[in-house]
PDB file of C-alpha atoms in Angstrom:
ATOM      1  CA  MET A   1     -27.097   6.928  10.925  1.00 58.00           C
ATOM      2  CA  LYS A   2     -27.053   4.899   7.777  1.00 70.00           C
ATOM      3  CA  GLN A   3     -25.096   7.923   5.870  1.00 72.00           C
ATOM      4  CA  LYS A   4     -22.478   7.999   8.675  1.00 69.00           C
ATOM      5  CA  SER A   5     -21.983   4.404   8.167  1.00 76.00           C
ATOM      6  CA  LYS A   6     -21.501   4.821   4.367  1.00 77.00           C
ATOM      7  CA  VAL A   7     -19.190   7.593   4.908  1.00 75.00           C
ATOM      8  CA  LEU A   8     -17.161   5.590   7.560  1.00 70.00           C
ATOM      9  CA  SER A   9     -17.116   2.620   5.356  1.00 77.00           C
ATOM     10  CA  PHE A  10     -15.736   4.704   2.349  1.00 77.00           C
ATOM     11  CA  LEU A  11     -13.088   6.357   4.408  1.00 73.00           C
ATOM     12  CA  GLY A  12     -12.129   2.775   5.904  1.00 77.00           C
ATOM     13  CA  ASN A  13     -11.605   1.698   2.329  1.00 85.00           C
ATOM     14  CA  LEU A  14     -10.127   4.809   0.754  1.00 89.00           C
ATOM     15  CA  ASP A  15      -6.794   2.913   0.383  1.00 90.00           C
ATOM     16  CA  ILE A  16      -8.601   0.336  -1.706  1.00 92.00           C
ATOM     17  CA  VAL A  17     -10.344   2.884  -3.825  1.00 92.00           C
ATOM     18  CA  VAL A  18      -6.929   4.867  -4.468  1.00 94.00           C
ATOM     19  CA  ALA A  19      -5.209   1.796  -5.338  1.00 95.00           C
ATOM     20  CA  SER A  20      -7.838   0.809  -7.588  1.00 95.00           C
ATOM     21  CA  LEU A  21      -8.155   4.004  -9.411  1.00 96.00           C
ATOM     22  CA  VAL A  22      -4.514   4.271 -10.032  1.00 97.00           C
ATOM     23  CA  LEU A  23      -4.280   0.576 -11.214  1.00 97.00           C
ATOM     24  CA  VAL A  24      -7.184   1.365 -13.955  1.00 98.00           C
ATOM     25  CA  LEU A  25      -5.017   4.475 -14.758  1.00 97.00           C
ATOM     26  CA  LEU A  26      -1.762   2.396 -15.036  1.00 98.00           C
ATOM     27  CA  VAL A  27      -3.509  -0.271 -17.257  1.00 98.00           C
ATOM     28  CA  VAL A  28      -5.366   2.308 -19.562  1.00 98.00           C
ATOM     29  CA  LEU A  29      -2.131   4.354 -20.020  1.00 97.00           C
ATOM     30  CA  THR A  30       0.073   1.269 -20.833  1.00 97.00           C
ATOM     31  CA  PHE A  31      -2.548   0.040 -23.329  1.00 96.00           C
ATOM     32  CA  MET A  32      -2.672   3.458 -24.853  1.00 96.00           C
ATOM     33  CA  GLY A  33       1.121   3.682 -25.039  1.00 96.00           C
ATOM     34  CA  VAL A  34       1.351   0.292 -26.907  1.00 95.00           C
ATOM     35  CA  ILE A  35      -1.316   1.379 -29.324  1.00 95.00           C
ATOM     36  CA  TRP A  36       0.578   4.809 -29.960  1.00 94.00           C
ATOM     37  CA  ARG A  37       3.710   2.976 -30.240  1.00 93.00           C
ATOM     38  CA  ARG A  38       2.819   0.173 -32.489  1.00 94.00           C
ATOM     39  CA  VAL A  39      -0.109   1.734 -34.599  1.00 93.00           C
ATOM     40  CA  PHE A  40       0.999   5.438 -34.815  1.00 92.00           C
ATOM     41  CA  GLY A  41       4.707   5.031 -34.298  1.00 92.00           C
ATOM     42  CA  GLN A  42       4.550   7.741 -31.562  1.00 91.00           C
ATOM     43  CA  PRO A  43       5.579   6.424 -28.170  1.00 91.00           C
ATOM     44  CA  PHE A  44       4.764   8.405 -25.082  1.00 92.00           C
ATOM     45  CA  THR A  45       8.073   9.345 -23.924  1.00 92.00           C
ATOM     46  CA  TRP A  46       6.728  10.357 -20.493  1.00 95.00           C
ATOM     47  CA  LEU A  47       4.949   6.992 -20.007  1.00 95.00           C
ATOM     48  CA  GLU A  48       7.804   5.478 -17.899  1.00 95.00           C
ATOM     49  CA  GLU A  49       7.559   8.227 -15.420  1.00 95.00           C
ATOM     50  CA  VAL A  50       3.937   8.042 -14.797  1.00 96.00           C
ATOM     51  CA  GLN A  51       4.025   4.109 -14.567  1.00 97.00           C
ATOM     52  CA  LEU A  52       6.716   4.411 -11.767  1.00 95.00           C
ATOM     53  CA  ALA A  53       4.291   7.006  -9.938  1.00 96.00           C
ATOM     54  CA  CYS A  54       1.364   4.633 -10.585  1.00 97.00           C
ATOM     55  CA  MET A  55       3.144   1.417  -9.320  1.00 97.00           C
ATOM     56  CA  VAL A  56       4.405   3.279  -6.165  1.00 97.00           C
ATOM     57  CA  TRP A  57       0.932   4.466  -5.353  1.00 96.00           C
ATOM     58  CA  ILE A  58      -0.584   1.159  -6.032  1.00 96.00           C
ATOM     59  CA  VAL A  59       1.866  -0.734  -3.546  1.00 95.00           C
ATOM     60  CA  PHE A  60       1.716   1.716  -0.887  1.00 95.00           C
ATOM     61  CA  ALA A  61      -2.115   2.412  -0.967  1.00 93.00           C
ATOM     62  CA  ALA A  62      -3.009  -1.202  -1.010  1.00 92.00           C
ATOM     63  CA  GLY A  63      -0.441  -1.863   2.020  1.00 90.00           C
ATOM     64  CA  GLY A  64      -2.981  -0.827   4.759  1.00 87.00           C
ATOM     65  CA  ALA A  65      -5.703  -2.950   3.270  1.00 88.00           C
ATOM     66  CA  ALA A  66      -3.454  -6.031   3.301  1.00 87.00           C
ATOM     67  CA  PHE A  67      -2.898  -5.684   6.995  1.00 84.00           C
ATOM     68  CA  ARG A  68      -6.586  -4.865   7.531  1.00 85.00           C
ATOM     69  CA  THR A  69      -7.905  -7.816   5.751  1.00 83.00           C
ATOM     70  CA  GLY A  70      -5.121 -10.314   6.942  1.00 79.00           C
ATOM     71  CA  ASN A  71      -3.707 -10.778   3.567  1.00 78.00           C
ATOM     72  CA  HIS A  72      -0.196  -9.578   4.358  1.00 74.00           C
ATOM     73  CA  VAL A  73       2.585 -12.230   3.813  1.00 70.00           C
ATOM     74  CA  ALA A  74       3.060 -14.208   6.811  1.00 72.00           C
ATOM     75  CA  ILE A  75       4.562 -17.384   7.986  1.00 72.00           C
ATOM     76  CA  GLU A  76       2.143 -18.793  10.363  1.00 77.00           C
ATOM     77  CA  MET A  77       2.884 -22.435  10.516  1.00 78.00           C
ATOM     78  CA  VAL A  78       5.599 -22.366  13.162  1.00 82.00           C
ATOM     79  CA  VAL A  79       3.547 -20.204  15.537  1.00 84.00           C
ATOM     80  CA  ASP A  80       0.223 -22.467  14.826  1.00 83.00           C
ATOM     81  CA  MET A  81       2.263 -25.506  16.092  1.00 86.00           C
ATOM     82  CA  LEU A  82       3.181 -23.792  19.262  1.00 89.00           C
ATOM     83  CA  PRO A  83       0.997 -24.198  22.490  1.00 92.00           C
ATOM     84  CA  LYS A  84      -1.828 -21.646  23.002  1.00 90.00           C
ATOM     85  CA  LYS A  85       0.128 -19.671  25.815  1.00 93.00           C
ATOM     86  CA  ALA A  86       3.206 -19.539  23.494  1.00 91.00           C
ATOM     87  CA  GLN A  87       1.074 -18.564  20.564  1.00 88.00           C
ATOM     88  CA  LYS A  88      -0.243 -15.350  22.661  1.00 88.00           C
ATOM     89  CA  ILE A  89       3.314 -14.389  23.487  1.00 92.00           C
ATOM     90  CA  CYS A  90       4.595 -14.788  19.852  1.00 89.00           C
ATOM     91  CA  SER A  91       1.599 -12.571  18.849  1.00 86.00           C
ATOM     92  CA  ILE A  92       2.423  -9.864  21.318  1.00 89.00           C
ATOM     93  CA  LEU A  93       6.143  -9.960  20.207  1.00 92.00           C
ATOM     94  CA  ILE A  94       5.021 -10.045  16.454  1.00 88.00           C
ATOM     95  CA  SER A  95       2.725  -6.989  17.119  1.00 88.00           C
ATOM     96  CA  ALA A  96       5.649  -5.033  18.930  1.00 93.00           C
ATOM     97  CA  VAL A  97       8.097  -5.794  15.979  1.00 93.00           C
ATOM     98  CA  VAL A  98       5.557  -4.652  13.354  1.00 91.00           C
ATOM     99  CA  VAL A  99       4.604  -1.501  15.258  1.00 93.00           C
ATOM    100  CA  VAL A 100       8.326  -0.445  15.851  1.00 96.00           C
ATOM    101  CA  VAL A 101       9.319  -1.337  12.175  1.00 96.00           C
ATOM    102  CA  LEU A 102       6.486   0.517  10.654  1.00 96.00           C
ATOM    103  CA  GLY A 103       7.046   3.377  13.146  1.00 96.00           C
ATOM    104  CA  TYR A 104      10.707   3.423  12.131  1.00 97.00           C
ATOM    105  CA  LEU A 105       9.635   3.502   8.404  1.00 97.00           C
ATOM    106  CA  VAL A 106       7.212   6.381   8.952  1.00 96.00           C
ATOM    107  CA  TYR A 107       9.957   8.517  10.473  1.00 96.00           C
ATOM    108  CA  GLN A 108      12.652   7.665   7.971  1.00 97.00           C
ATOM    109  CA  SER A 109       9.974   8.021   4.937  1.00 96.00           C
ATOM    110  CA  MET A 110       9.221  11.539   6.154  1.00 96.00           C
ATOM    111  CA  GLY A 111      13.024  12.528   6.137  1.00 95.00           C
ATOM    112  CA  PHE A 112      13.114  11.184   2.621  1.00 93.00           C
ATOM    113  CA  ILE A 113       9.884  13.577   1.580  1.00 96.00           C
ATOM    114  CA  GLN A 114      11.688  16.380   3.510  1.00 96.00           C
ATOM    115  CA  LEU A 115      14.988  15.783   1.203  1.00 95.00           C
ATOM    116  CA  PHE A 116      12.862  15.730  -1.853  1.00 95.00           C
ATOM    117  CA  LEU A 117      11.114  19.021  -1.018  1.00 96.00           C
ATOM    118  CA  ARG A 118      14.337  20.570   0.130  1.00 96.00           C
ATOM    119  CA  SER A 119      16.102  19.652  -3.166  1.00 96.00           C
ATOM    120  CA  GLY A 120      13.178  20.134  -5.484  1.00 94.00           C
ATOM    121  CA  ARG A 121      14.137  17.014  -7.114  1.00 94.00           C
ATOM    122  CA  SER A 122      11.704  15.782  -9.856  1.00 94.00           C
ATOM    123  CA  THR A 123      11.188  13.421 -12.876  1.00 93.00           C
ATOM    124  CA  SER A 124      13.053  14.582 -16.103  1.00 93.00           C
ATOM    125  CA  MET A 125      10.121  14.517 -18.677  1.00 93.00           C
ATOM    126  CA  LEU A 126       6.903  15.642 -16.653  1.00 94.00           C
ATOM    127  CA  HIS A 127       8.766  17.217 -13.812  1.00 95.00           C
ATOM    128  CA  ILE A 128       6.535  15.390 -11.305  1.00 94.00           C
ATOM    129  CA  PRO A 129       8.068  16.263  -7.969  1.00 96.00           C
ATOM    130  CA  TYR A 130       9.454  12.914  -6.252  1.00 96.00           C
ATOM    131  CA  ALA A 131       7.722  14.222  -3.035  1.00 96.00           C
ATOM    132  CA  ILE A 132       4.546  13.709  -4.686  1.00 95.00           C
ATOM    133  CA  ILE A 133       5.608  10.304  -6.097  1.00 95.00           C
ATOM    134  CA  TYR A 134       6.756   9.074  -2.655  1.00 95.00           C
ATOM    135  CA  GLY A 135       4.611  11.189  -0.501  1.00 95.00           C
ATOM    136  CA  ILE A 136       2.122   8.241   0.089  1.00 95.00           C
ATOM    137  CA  ALA A 137       4.668   6.412   2.048  1.00 96.00           C
ATOM    138  CA  PRO A 138       4.571   7.719   5.238  1.00 96.00           C
ATOM    139  CA  VAL A 139       0.841   8.029   5.186  1.00 94.00           C
ATOM    140  CA  SER A 140       0.743   4.478   4.070  1.00 94.00           C
ATOM    141  CA  TYR A 141       2.995   3.177   6.931  1.00 95.00           C
ATOM    142  CA  ALA A 142       0.766   5.063   9.427  1.00 93.00           C
ATOM    143  CA  VAL A 143      -2.265   3.333   7.802  1.00 92.00           C
ATOM    144  CA  MET A 144      -0.558   0.118   8.131  1.00 92.00           C
ATOM    145  CA  ILE A 145      -0.046   0.512  11.937  1.00 92.00           C
ATOM    146  CA  ILE A 146      -3.772   1.324  12.378  1.00 90.00           C
ATOM    147  CA  SER A 147      -4.889  -1.397  10.171  1.00 89.00           C
ATOM    148  CA  TRP A 148      -2.564  -3.774  12.098  1.00 88.00           C
ATOM    149  CA  PHE A 149      -4.289  -2.912  15.255  1.00 88.00           C
ATOM    150  CA  TYR A 150      -7.726  -3.006  13.558  1.00 86.00           C
ATOM    151  CA  ALA A 151      -6.961  -6.504  12.474  1.00 85.00           C
ATOM    152  CA  GLN A 152      -5.762  -7.596  16.053  1.00 84.00           C
ATOM    153  CA  ILE A 153      -8.782  -6.320  17.855  1.00 86.00           C
ATOM    154  CA  LYS A 154     -11.119  -7.673  15.227  1.00 82.00           C
ATOM    155  CA  GLU A 155      -9.205 -11.075  15.159  1.00 80.00           C
ATOM    156  CA  VAL A 156      -8.922 -10.890  11.353  1.00 77.00           C
ATOM    157  CA  LYS A 157      -7.667 -14.207   9.825  1.00 72.00           C
ATOM    158  CA  SER A 158      -5.874 -14.573   6.620  1.00 65.00           C
ATOM    159  CA  GLU A 159      -8.130 -16.279   3.987  1.00 61.00           C
ATOM    160  CA  ALA A 160      -5.952 -19.549   4.350  1.00 58.00           C
ATOM    161  CA  LYS A 161      -6.914 -19.686   8.047  1.00 61.00           C
ATOM    162  CA  GLU A 162     -10.322 -18.972   7.168  1.00 62.00           C
ATOM    163  CA  ALA A 163     -10.600 -21.673   4.593  1.00 59.00           C
ATOM    164  CA  VAL A 164      -9.099 -24.163   7.100  1.00 56.00           C
ATOM    165  CA  ALA A 165     -11.471 -23.382   9.800  1.00 63.00           C
ATOM    166  CA  ASN A 166     -14.604 -23.588   7.620  1.00 68.00           C
ATOM    167  CA  GLU A 167     -13.469 -27.276   6.411  1.00 66.00           C
TER     168      GLU A 167
END
């Protein structure tokens, strides 16, 4: 049972693991690029392409985690000033808007990926297909939807609300 729990925990945080590993790769390659350019006078001509891919993957991979932990950008002050019944209605409306927008983004991003696949477009130096670079987008949007529902079911609060509640 514990083994199953560890596996589920790992899978539940896979987006954080991916974002963390890609961030480490980005920092190491950028640092190495500076050293090679300044010390050896040999810049990595391909570094910008890899940095672009890394930044895209970090942002999209971490998006679901932001929803799941309640750390996405939100302006809660106005809703918090409303009566409890109005807060509940706002919560339902916000949930509907979030799911509709993310669903739309899943659909649209899949169209872009199909376009990249049909055109065979890739980066100029390393010939990394743009479908790989941006392929994380529809997956990430789907994870964001799942994470949104998880946060709503578990009643996850932002760190700011947690801090206020604990005072």
